[in-house]
Tab-separated table of C-alpha atoms in Angstrom:
chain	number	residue	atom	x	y	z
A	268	UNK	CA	-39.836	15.076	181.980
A	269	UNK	CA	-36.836	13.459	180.275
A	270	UNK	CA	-35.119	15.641	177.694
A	271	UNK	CA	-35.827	13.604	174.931
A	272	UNK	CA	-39.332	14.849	174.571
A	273	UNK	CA	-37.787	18.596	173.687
A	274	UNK	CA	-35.984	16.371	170.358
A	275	UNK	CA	-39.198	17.447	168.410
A	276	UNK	CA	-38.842	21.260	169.116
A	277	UNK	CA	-34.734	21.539	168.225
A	278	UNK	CA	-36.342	19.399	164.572
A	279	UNK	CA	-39.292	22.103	164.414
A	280	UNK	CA	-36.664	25.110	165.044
A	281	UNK	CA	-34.152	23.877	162.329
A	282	UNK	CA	-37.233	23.603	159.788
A	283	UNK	CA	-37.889	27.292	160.774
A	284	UNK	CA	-34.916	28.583	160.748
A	285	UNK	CA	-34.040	26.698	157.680
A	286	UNK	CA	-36.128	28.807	155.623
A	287	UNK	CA	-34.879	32.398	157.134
A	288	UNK	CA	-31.461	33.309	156.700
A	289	UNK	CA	-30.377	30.978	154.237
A	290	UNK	CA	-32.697	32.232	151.944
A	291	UNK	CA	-31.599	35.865	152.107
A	292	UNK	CA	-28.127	34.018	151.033
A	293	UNK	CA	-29.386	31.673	148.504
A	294	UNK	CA	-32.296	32.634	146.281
A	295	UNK	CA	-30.394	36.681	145.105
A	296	UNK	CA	-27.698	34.558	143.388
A	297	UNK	CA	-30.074	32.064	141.957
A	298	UNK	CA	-32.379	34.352	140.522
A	299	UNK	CA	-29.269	36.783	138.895
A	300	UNK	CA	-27.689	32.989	137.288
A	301	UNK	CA	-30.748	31.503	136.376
A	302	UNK	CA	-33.076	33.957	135.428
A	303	UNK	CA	-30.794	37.125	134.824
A	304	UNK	CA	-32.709	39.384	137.158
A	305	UNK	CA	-30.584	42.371	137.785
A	306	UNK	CA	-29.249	42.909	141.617
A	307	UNK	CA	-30.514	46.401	141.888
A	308	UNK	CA	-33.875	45.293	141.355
A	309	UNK	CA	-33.106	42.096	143.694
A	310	UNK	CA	-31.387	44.681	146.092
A	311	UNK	CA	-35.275	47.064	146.205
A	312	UNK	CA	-37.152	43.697	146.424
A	313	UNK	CA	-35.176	42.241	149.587
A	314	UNK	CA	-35.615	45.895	151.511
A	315	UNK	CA	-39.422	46.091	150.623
A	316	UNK	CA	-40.027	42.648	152.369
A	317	UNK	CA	-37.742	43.369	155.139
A	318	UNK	CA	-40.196	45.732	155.395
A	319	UNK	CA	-43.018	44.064	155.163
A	320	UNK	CA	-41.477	41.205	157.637
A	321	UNK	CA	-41.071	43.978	160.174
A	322	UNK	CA	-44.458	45.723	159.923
A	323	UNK	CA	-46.449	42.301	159.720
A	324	UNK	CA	-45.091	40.954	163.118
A	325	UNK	CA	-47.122	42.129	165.961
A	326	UNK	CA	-50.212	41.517	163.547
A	327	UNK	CA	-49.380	37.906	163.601
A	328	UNK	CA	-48.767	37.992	166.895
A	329	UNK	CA	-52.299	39.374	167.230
A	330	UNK	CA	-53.741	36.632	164.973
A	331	UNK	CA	-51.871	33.613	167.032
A	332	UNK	CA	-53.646	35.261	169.932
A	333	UNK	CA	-57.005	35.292	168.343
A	334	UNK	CA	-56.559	31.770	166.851
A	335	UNK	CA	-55.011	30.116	169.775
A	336	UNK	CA	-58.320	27.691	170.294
A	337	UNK	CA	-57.270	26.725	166.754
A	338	UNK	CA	-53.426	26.828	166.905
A	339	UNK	CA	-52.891	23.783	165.615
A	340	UNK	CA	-54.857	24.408	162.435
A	341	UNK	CA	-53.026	27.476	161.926
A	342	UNK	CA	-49.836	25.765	162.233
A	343	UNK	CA	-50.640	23.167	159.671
A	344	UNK	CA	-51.542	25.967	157.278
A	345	UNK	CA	-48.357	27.808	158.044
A	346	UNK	CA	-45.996	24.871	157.468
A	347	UNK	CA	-48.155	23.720	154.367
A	348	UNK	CA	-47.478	27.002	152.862
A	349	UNK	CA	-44.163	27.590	153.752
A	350	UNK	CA	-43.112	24.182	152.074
A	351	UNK	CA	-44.757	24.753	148.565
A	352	UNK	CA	-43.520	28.314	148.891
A	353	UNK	CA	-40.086	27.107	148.908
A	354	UNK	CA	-40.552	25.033	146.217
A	355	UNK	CA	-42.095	27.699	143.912
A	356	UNK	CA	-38.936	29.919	144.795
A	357	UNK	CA	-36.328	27.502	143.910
A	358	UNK	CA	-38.235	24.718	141.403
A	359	UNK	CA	-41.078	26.067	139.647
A	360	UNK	CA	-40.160	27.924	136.554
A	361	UNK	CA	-41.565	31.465	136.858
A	362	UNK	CA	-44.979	31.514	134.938
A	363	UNK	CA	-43.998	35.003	134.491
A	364	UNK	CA	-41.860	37.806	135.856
A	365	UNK	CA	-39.004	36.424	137.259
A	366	UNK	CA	-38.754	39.527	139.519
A	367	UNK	CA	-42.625	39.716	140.113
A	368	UNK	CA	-42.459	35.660	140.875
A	369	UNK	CA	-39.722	36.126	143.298
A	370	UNK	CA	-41.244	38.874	145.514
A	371	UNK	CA	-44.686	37.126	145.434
A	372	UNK	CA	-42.973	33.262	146.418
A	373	UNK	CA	-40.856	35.126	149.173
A	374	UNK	CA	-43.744	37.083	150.448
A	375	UNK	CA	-45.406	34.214	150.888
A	376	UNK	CA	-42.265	32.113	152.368
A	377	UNK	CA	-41.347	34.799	155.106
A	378	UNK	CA	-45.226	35.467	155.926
A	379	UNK	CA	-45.559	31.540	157.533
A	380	UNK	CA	-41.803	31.965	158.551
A	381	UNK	CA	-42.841	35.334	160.628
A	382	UNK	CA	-46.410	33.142	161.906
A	383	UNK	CA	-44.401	29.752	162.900
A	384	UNK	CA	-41.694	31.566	164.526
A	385	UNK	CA	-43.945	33.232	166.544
A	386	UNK	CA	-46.726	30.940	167.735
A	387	UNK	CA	-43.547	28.016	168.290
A	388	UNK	CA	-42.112	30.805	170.913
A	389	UNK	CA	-45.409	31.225	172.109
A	390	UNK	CA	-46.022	27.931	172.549
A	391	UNK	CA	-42.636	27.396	174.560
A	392	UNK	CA	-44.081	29.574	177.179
A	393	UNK	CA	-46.207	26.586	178.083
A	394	UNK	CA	-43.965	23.708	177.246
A	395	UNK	CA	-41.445	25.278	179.849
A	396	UNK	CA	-43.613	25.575	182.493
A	397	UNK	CA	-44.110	21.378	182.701
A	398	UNK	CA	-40.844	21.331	182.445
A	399	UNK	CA	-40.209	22.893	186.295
A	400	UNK	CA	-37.504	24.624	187.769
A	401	UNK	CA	-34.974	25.728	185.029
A	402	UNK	CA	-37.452	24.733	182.149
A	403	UNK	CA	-37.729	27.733	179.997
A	404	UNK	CA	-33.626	28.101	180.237
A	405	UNK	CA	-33.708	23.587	178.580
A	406	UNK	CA	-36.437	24.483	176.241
A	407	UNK	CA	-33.948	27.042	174.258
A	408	UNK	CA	-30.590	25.598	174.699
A	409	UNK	CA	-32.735	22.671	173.077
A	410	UNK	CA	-34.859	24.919	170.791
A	411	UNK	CA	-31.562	27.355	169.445
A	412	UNK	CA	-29.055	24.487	169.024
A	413	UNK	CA	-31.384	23.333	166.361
A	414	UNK	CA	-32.511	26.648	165.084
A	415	UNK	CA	-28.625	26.976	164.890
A	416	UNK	CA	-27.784	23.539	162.554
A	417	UNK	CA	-30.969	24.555	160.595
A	418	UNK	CA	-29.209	27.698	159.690
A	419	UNK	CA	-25.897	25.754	158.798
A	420	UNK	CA	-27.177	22.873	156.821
A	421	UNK	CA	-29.238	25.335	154.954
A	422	UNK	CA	-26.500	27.840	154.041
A	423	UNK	CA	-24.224	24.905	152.514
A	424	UNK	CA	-27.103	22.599	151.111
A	425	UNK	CA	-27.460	23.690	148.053
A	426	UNK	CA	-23.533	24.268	147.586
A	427	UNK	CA	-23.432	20.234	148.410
A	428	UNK	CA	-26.029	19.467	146.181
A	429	UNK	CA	-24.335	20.948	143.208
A	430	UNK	CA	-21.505	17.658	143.466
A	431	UNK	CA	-24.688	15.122	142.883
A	432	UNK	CA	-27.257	17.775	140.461
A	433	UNK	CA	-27.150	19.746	138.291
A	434	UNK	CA	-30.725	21.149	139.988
A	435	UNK	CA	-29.379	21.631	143.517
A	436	UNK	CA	-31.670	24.353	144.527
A	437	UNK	CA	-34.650	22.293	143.107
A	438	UNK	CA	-33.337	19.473	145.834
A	439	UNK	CA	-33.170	21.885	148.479
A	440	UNK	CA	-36.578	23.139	147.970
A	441	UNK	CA	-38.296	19.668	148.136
A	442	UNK	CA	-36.096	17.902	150.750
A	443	UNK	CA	-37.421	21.333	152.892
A	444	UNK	CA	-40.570	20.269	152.030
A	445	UNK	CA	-39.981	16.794	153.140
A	446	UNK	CA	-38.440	18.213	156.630
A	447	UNK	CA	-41.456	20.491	156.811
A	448	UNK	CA	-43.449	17.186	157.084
A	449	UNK	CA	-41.245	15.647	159.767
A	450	UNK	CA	-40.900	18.645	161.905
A	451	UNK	CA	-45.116	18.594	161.887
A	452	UNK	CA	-45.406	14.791	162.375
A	453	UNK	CA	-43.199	15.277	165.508
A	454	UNK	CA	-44.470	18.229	166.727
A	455	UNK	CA	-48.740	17.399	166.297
A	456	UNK	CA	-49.482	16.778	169.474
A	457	UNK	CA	-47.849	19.999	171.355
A	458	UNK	CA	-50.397	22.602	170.378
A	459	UNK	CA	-52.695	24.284	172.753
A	460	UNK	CA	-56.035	24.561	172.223
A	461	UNK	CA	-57.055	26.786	174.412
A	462	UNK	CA	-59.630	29.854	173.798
A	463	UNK	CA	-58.216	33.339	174.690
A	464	UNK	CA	-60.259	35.861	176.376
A	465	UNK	CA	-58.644	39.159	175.249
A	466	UNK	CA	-59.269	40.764	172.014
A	467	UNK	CA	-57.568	44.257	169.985
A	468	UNK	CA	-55.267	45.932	171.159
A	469	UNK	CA	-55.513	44.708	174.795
A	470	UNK	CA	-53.956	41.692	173.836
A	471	UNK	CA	-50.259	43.810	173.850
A	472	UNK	CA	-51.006	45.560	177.203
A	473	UNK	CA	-49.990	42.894	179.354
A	474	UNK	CA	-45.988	42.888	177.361
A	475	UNK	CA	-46.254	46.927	177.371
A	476	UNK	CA	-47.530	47.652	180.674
A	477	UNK	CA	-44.689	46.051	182.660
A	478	UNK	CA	-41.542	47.646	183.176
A	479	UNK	CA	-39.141	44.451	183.123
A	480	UNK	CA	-41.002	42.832	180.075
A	481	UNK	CA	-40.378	46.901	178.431
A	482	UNK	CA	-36.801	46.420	179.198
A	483	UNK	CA	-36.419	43.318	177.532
A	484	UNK	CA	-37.905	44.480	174.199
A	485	UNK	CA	-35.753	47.368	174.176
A	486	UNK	CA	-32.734	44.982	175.201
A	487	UNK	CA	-33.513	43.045	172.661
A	488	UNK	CA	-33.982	45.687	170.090
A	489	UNK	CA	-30.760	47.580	171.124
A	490	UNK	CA	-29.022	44.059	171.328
A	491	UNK	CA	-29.496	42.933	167.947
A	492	UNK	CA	-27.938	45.565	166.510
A	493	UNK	CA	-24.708	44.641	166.537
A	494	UNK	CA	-25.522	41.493	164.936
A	495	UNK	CA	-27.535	43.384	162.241
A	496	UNK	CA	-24.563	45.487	161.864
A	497	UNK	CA	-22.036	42.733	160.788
A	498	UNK	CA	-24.733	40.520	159.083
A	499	UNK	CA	-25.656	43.387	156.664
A	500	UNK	CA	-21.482	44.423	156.018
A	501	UNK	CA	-19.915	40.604	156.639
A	502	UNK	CA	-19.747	40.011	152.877
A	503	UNK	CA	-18.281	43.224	152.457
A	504	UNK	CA	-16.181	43.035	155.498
A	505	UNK	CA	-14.354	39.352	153.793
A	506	UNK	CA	-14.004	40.775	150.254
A	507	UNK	CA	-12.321	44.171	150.753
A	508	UNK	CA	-10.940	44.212	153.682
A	509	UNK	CA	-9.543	40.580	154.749
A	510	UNK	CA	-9.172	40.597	150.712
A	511	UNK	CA	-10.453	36.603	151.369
A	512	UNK	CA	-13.788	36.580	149.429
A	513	UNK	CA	-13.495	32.690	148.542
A	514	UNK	CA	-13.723	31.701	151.961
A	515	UNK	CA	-16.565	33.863	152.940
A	516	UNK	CA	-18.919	30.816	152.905
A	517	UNK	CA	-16.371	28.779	155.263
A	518	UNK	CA	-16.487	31.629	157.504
A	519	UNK	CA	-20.412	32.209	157.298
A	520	UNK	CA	-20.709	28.157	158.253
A	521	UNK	CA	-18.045	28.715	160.883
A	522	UNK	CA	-19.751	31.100	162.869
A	523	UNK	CA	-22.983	29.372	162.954
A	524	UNK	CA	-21.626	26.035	163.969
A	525	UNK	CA	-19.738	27.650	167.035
A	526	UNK	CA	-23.570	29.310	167.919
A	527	UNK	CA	-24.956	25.874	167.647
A	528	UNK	CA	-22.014	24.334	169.359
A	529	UNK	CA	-22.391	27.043	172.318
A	530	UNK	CA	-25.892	26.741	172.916
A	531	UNK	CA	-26.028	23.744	175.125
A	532	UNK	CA	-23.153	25.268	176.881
A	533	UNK	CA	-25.002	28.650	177.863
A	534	UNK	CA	-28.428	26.827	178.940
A	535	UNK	CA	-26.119	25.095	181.743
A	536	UNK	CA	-23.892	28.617	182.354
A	537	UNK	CA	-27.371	30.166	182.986
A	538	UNK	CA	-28.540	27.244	185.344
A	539	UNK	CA	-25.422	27.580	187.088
A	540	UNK	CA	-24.729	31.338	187.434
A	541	UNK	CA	-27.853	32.900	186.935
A	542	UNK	CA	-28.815	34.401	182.871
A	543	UNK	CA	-28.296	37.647	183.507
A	544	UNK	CA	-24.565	37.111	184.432
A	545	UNK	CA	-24.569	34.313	182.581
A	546	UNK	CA	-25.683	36.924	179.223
A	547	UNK	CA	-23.105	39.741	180.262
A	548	UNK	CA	-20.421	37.128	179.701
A	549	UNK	CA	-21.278	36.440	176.455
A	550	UNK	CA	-22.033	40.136	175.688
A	551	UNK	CA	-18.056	40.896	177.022
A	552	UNK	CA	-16.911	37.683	174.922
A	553	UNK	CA	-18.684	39.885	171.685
A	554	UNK	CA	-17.157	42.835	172.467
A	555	UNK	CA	-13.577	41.441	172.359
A	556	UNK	CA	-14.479	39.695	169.146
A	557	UNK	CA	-14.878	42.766	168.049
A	558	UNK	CA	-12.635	44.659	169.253
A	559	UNK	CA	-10.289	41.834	167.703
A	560	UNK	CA	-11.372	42.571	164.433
A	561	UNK	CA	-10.988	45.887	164.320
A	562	UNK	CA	-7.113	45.349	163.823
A	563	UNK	CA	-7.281	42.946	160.864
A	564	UNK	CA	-5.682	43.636	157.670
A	565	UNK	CA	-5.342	41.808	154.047
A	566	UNK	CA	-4.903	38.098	154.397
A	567	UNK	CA	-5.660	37.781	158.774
A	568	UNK	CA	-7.596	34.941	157.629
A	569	UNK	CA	-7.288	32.871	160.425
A	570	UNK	CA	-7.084	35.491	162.604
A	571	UNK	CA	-10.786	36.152	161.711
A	572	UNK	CA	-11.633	32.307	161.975
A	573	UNK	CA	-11.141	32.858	165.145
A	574	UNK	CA	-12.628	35.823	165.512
A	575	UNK	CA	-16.036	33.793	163.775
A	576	UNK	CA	-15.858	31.070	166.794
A	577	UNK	CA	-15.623	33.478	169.582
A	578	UNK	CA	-18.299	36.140	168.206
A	579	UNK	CA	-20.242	32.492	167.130
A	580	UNK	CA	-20.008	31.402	170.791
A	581	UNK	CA	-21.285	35.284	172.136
A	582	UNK	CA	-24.211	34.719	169.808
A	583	UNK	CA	-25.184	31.548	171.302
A	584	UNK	CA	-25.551	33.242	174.661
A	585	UNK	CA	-28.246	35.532	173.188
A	586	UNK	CA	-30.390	33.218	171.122
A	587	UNK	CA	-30.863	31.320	174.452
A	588	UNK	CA	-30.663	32.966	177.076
A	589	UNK	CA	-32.776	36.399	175.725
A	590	UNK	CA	-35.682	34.536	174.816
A	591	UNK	CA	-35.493	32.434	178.074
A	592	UNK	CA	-36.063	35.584	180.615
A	593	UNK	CA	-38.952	37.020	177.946
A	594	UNK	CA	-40.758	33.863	177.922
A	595	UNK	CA	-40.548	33.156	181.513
A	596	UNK	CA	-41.837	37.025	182.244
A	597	UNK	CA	-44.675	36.438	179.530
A	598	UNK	CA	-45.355	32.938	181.459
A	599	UNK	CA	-46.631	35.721	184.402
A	600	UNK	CA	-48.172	38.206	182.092
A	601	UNK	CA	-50.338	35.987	179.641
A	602	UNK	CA	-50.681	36.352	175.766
A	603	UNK	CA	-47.321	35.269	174.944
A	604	UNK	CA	-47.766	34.853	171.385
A	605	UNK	CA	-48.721	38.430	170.896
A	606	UNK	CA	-45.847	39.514	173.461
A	607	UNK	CA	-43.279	37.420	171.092
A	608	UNK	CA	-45.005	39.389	168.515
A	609	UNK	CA	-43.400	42.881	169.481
A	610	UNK	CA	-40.191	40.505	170.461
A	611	UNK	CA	-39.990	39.379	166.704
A	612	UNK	CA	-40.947	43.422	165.887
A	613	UNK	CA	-38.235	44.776	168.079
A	614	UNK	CA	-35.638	41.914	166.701
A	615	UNK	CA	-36.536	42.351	163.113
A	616	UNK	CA	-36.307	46.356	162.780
A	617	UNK	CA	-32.673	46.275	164.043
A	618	UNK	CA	-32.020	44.469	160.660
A	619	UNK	CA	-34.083	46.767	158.881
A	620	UNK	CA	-32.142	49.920	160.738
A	621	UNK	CA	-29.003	48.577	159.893
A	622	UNK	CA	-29.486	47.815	156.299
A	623	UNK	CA	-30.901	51.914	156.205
A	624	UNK	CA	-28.658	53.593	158.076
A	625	UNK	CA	-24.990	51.540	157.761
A	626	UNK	CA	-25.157	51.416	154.048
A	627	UNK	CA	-25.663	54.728	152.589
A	628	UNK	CA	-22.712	56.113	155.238
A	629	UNK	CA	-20.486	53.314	154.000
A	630	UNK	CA	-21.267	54.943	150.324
A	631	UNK	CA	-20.917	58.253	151.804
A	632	UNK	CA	-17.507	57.396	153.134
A	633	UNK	CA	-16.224	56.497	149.826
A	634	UNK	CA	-16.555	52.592	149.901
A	635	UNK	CA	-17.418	50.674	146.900
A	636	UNK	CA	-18.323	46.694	146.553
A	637	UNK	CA	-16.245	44.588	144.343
A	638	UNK	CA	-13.720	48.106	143.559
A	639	UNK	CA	-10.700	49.147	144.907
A	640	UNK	CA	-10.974	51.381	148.001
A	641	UNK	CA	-8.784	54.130	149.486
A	642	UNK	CA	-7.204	53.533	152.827
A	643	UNK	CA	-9.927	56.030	154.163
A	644	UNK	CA	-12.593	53.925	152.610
A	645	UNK	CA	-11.440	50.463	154.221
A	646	UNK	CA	-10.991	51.964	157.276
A	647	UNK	CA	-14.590	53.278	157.448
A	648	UNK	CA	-15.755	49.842	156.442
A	649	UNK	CA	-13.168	48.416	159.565
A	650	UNK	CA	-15.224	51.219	161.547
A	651	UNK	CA	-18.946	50.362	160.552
A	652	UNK	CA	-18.252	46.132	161.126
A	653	UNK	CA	-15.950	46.507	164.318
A	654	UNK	CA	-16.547	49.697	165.907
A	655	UNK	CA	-20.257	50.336	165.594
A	656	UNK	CA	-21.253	46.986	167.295
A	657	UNK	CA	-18.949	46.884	169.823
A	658	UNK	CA	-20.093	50.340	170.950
A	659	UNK	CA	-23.628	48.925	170.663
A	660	UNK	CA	-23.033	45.754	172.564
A	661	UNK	CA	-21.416	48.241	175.450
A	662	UNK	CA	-24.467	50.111	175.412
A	663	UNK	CA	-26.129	46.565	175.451
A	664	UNK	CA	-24.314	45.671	178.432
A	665	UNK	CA	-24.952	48.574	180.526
A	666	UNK	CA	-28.448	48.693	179.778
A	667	UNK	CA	-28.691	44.602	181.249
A	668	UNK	CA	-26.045	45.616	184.131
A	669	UNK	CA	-29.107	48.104	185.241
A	670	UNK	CA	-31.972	45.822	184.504
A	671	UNK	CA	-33.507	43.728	187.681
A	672	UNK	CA	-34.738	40.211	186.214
A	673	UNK	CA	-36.458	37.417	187.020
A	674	UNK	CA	-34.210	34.249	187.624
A	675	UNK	CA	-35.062	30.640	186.978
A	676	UNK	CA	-35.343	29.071	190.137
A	677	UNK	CA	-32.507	26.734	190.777
C-alpha cells in the first residue's frame, strides 16, 4: 500500500481540525468588533459549549457505533453541516441575537466537529490494519501532520485575508466550505459499511473492561493536561509576563508548525524505537520546555520562540503516537468508534478542568488580564503556565514508565 493513498486522510484531518481550535481563536474577537457582543457574555457562552462538547462525546461515539452500516451517510451529513455552520458563524448576518446566533451556529459547528473527529479515528482503526506491520503508527504521522497545518492555516487565514478584503472572515467561512467538499470527494470511498452487532451500553465494555485500553484513557486524560493548562493561560502568559502581546499570534503559529513539522519525525522514532520510548522522549523534551519557561522574564522573546518549537515538537509526539497504541488496542477489542468516544471524553474534560480550576486560582492569586500585576501575581501566573504542567507531564511520565503496551510489530 503506497503512502500516497493516506494523502486523502492528512486533507480530511486539516478540514477537521480546521474548524476546532481556530475557532475558539477567531469567532470571540469577531463577534465583540462586529457585532459588539460583550466578552463576559462571550466568556459564559464558550464554557457552556465546552461543556456541552465534553458531555456529548461518548454519545456520538455511541451513535457512530449504531450507524456504522450507514457511516458514510452520516459523514456526509456531518461535513454538510459543519460547512454551512461555518458560514452562518462568520457570513450570515445574525437574523437576531448576535449572542443567541453565536451559541446556536457554534453548537451546531462543534456538534459535526465532535461526530467527524470521532468516526475518522474510528475509521483509522481499519485503514491501519491494510496497512500491515507499523500501519496504525503511518496512518497518524500522516493523519496529525495534516490535522497540524489545518490548525495553522486556520489560525492565520483570516489575518491574511484582511490584506485582499475587507470581509476576511466571510472568505474563511466559504473557502472552509469549499475544503469541506474536497476533503469528502477524496475521502468517499473509505467508509465502512458494515452492520454492528452490539447495542447500549455494551458497546463501551469492550474499551472499559481492559486494563491496558483503561490506562490509556486515563493517560490520555492525565496527559492533556498540561496542554490544557498552557492553552487556557498562553495569551495571558505573552501579555503580562513576556510583556510581548503583539507577537502572540507569531508564537501561536510557531508552535503549531513545529507539531506539524515533528509529526513525520515521531511516526519513524516510534517505528524505530518502539512508541512507548519513543512517547517518554517527547514527554522529557515537554518537561524541559517547561521547565525553560519558568525562568523567563519581560522581553525573553526569543527565548520563548524557542521554547514554542521544542514544546511544538513534544506535542507532535502525543498527537501521533497516543492515538496510535489506542487504536491498535481497539483494533483487538472492537467498537472503536465508541472507544474513541470516551478517548475524545477523556481528552476534552482536561480542557474543561483547566479552564475551571486554573482560572479562578489565577484570580485568587491576585492576577488581572490587560492590568498591571504585583511581582506575587506574575509569579503565580509563571507558576500556573510552567510549573503546573511540568508537574503533570512528570506524573504523565511515570504513569507510561509503569504501563505494559502493545508494540507495532516491526
Amino acid at each position: 500500500m503506497k503512502s500516497a493513498s493516506l494523502a486523502p486522510w492528512s486533507l480530511f484531518a486539516a478540514m477537521i481540525a480546521a474548524a476546532g481550535l481556530p475557532i475558539y481563536i477567531h469567532a470571540p474577537k469577531f463577534y465583540v468588533d462586529t457585532y459588539g457582543v460583550s466578552l463576559a457574555a462571550l466568556g459564559g457562552v464558550l464554557a457552556l459549549l465546552r461543556l456541552i462538547d465534553v458531555v456529548q462525546d461518548p454519545f456520538f461515539g455511541w451513535l457512530a457505533e449504531v450507524t456504522r452500516q450507514r457511516r458514510a451517510a452520516g459523514v456526509t451529513i456531518a461535513a454538510s453541516l459543519m460547512a454551512v455552520a461555518m458560514i452562518a458563524v462568520f457570513a450570515i448576518t445574525p437574523p437576531f441575537a448576535p449572542l443567541l446566533w453565536f451559541a446556536l451556529t457554534l453548537t451546531l459547528l462543534f456538534s459535526a466537529y465532535s461526530y467527524l473527529t470521532i468516526v475518522f479515528y474510528a475509521q483509522g482503526v481499519e485503514k491501519a490494519a491494510s496497512l500491515g506491520g507499523n500501519g496504525h503508527i503511518r496512518l497518524a504521522g500522516w493523519r496529525e501532520t495534516g490535522s497540524l497545518i489545518g490548525v495553522s492555516v486556520a489560525a492565520v487565514a483570516p489575518v491574511a485575508l484582511g490584506a485582499v478584503s475587507t470581509t476576511p472572515f466571510a472568505m474563511f467561512a466559504y473557502a472552509f466550505a469549499v475544503l469541506c467538499v474536497l476533503a469528502w470527494l477524496s475521502m468517499r470511498g473509505a467508509w465502512g459499511n458494515v452492520a454492528t452487532e452490539t447495542a447500549g451500553f455494551a458497546l463501551f465494555r469492550p474499551a472499559l473492561a481492559d486494563p491496558m485500553a483503561r490506562a490509556l484513557l486515563i493517560l490520555a486524560l492525565v496527559n492533556a493536561a498540561p496542554v490544557a493548562v498552557t492553552s487556557t493561560l498562553f495569551l495571558f502568559f505573552v501579555e503580562s509576563r513576556l510583556a510581548l502581546p503583539d507577537y502572540a499570534g507569531a508564537y501561536l503559529l510557531l508552535f503549531f508548525l513545529s507539531a506539524a513539522a515533528s509529526a513525520p519525525v515521531w511516526g519513524r522514532l516510534g517505528a524505530a524505537l518502539g512508541e512507548k520510548r519513543s512517547l517518554m522522549l517527547g514527554m522529557v523534551l515537554s518537561i524541559a520546555a517547561f521547565l525553560w519557561a519558568l525562568s523567563l522574564g519581560a522581553g525573553q522573546g526569543i527565548a520563548f520562540a524557542l521554547i514554542c518549537l521544542g514544546s511544538g515538537a513534544a506535542l507532535g509526539a502525543d498527537m501521533v503516537l497516543l492515538p496510535a497504541i489506542f487504536a491498535r488496542r481497539l483494533a483487538h477489542l472492537g467498537n472503536e468508534a465508541a472507544g474513541f468516544g470516551l478517548w475524545a471524553f477523556a481528552s476534552k474534560l482536561s480542557l474543561a478542568l483547566a479552564a475551571a480550576v486554573v482560572l479562578p486560582a489565577l484570580q485568587w492569586a491576585g492576577f488581572h488580564s490587560g492590568a498591571d500585576n504585583t511581582p506575587a501575581a506574575l509569579s503565580a501566573l509563571t507558576w500556573a503556565y510552567a510549573g503546573l504542567p511540568c508537574v503533570l507531564k512528570l506524573i504523565s511520565l511515570a504513569f507510561l514508565a509503569r504501563t505494559s503496551l502493545q508494540e507495532s510489530p516491526k
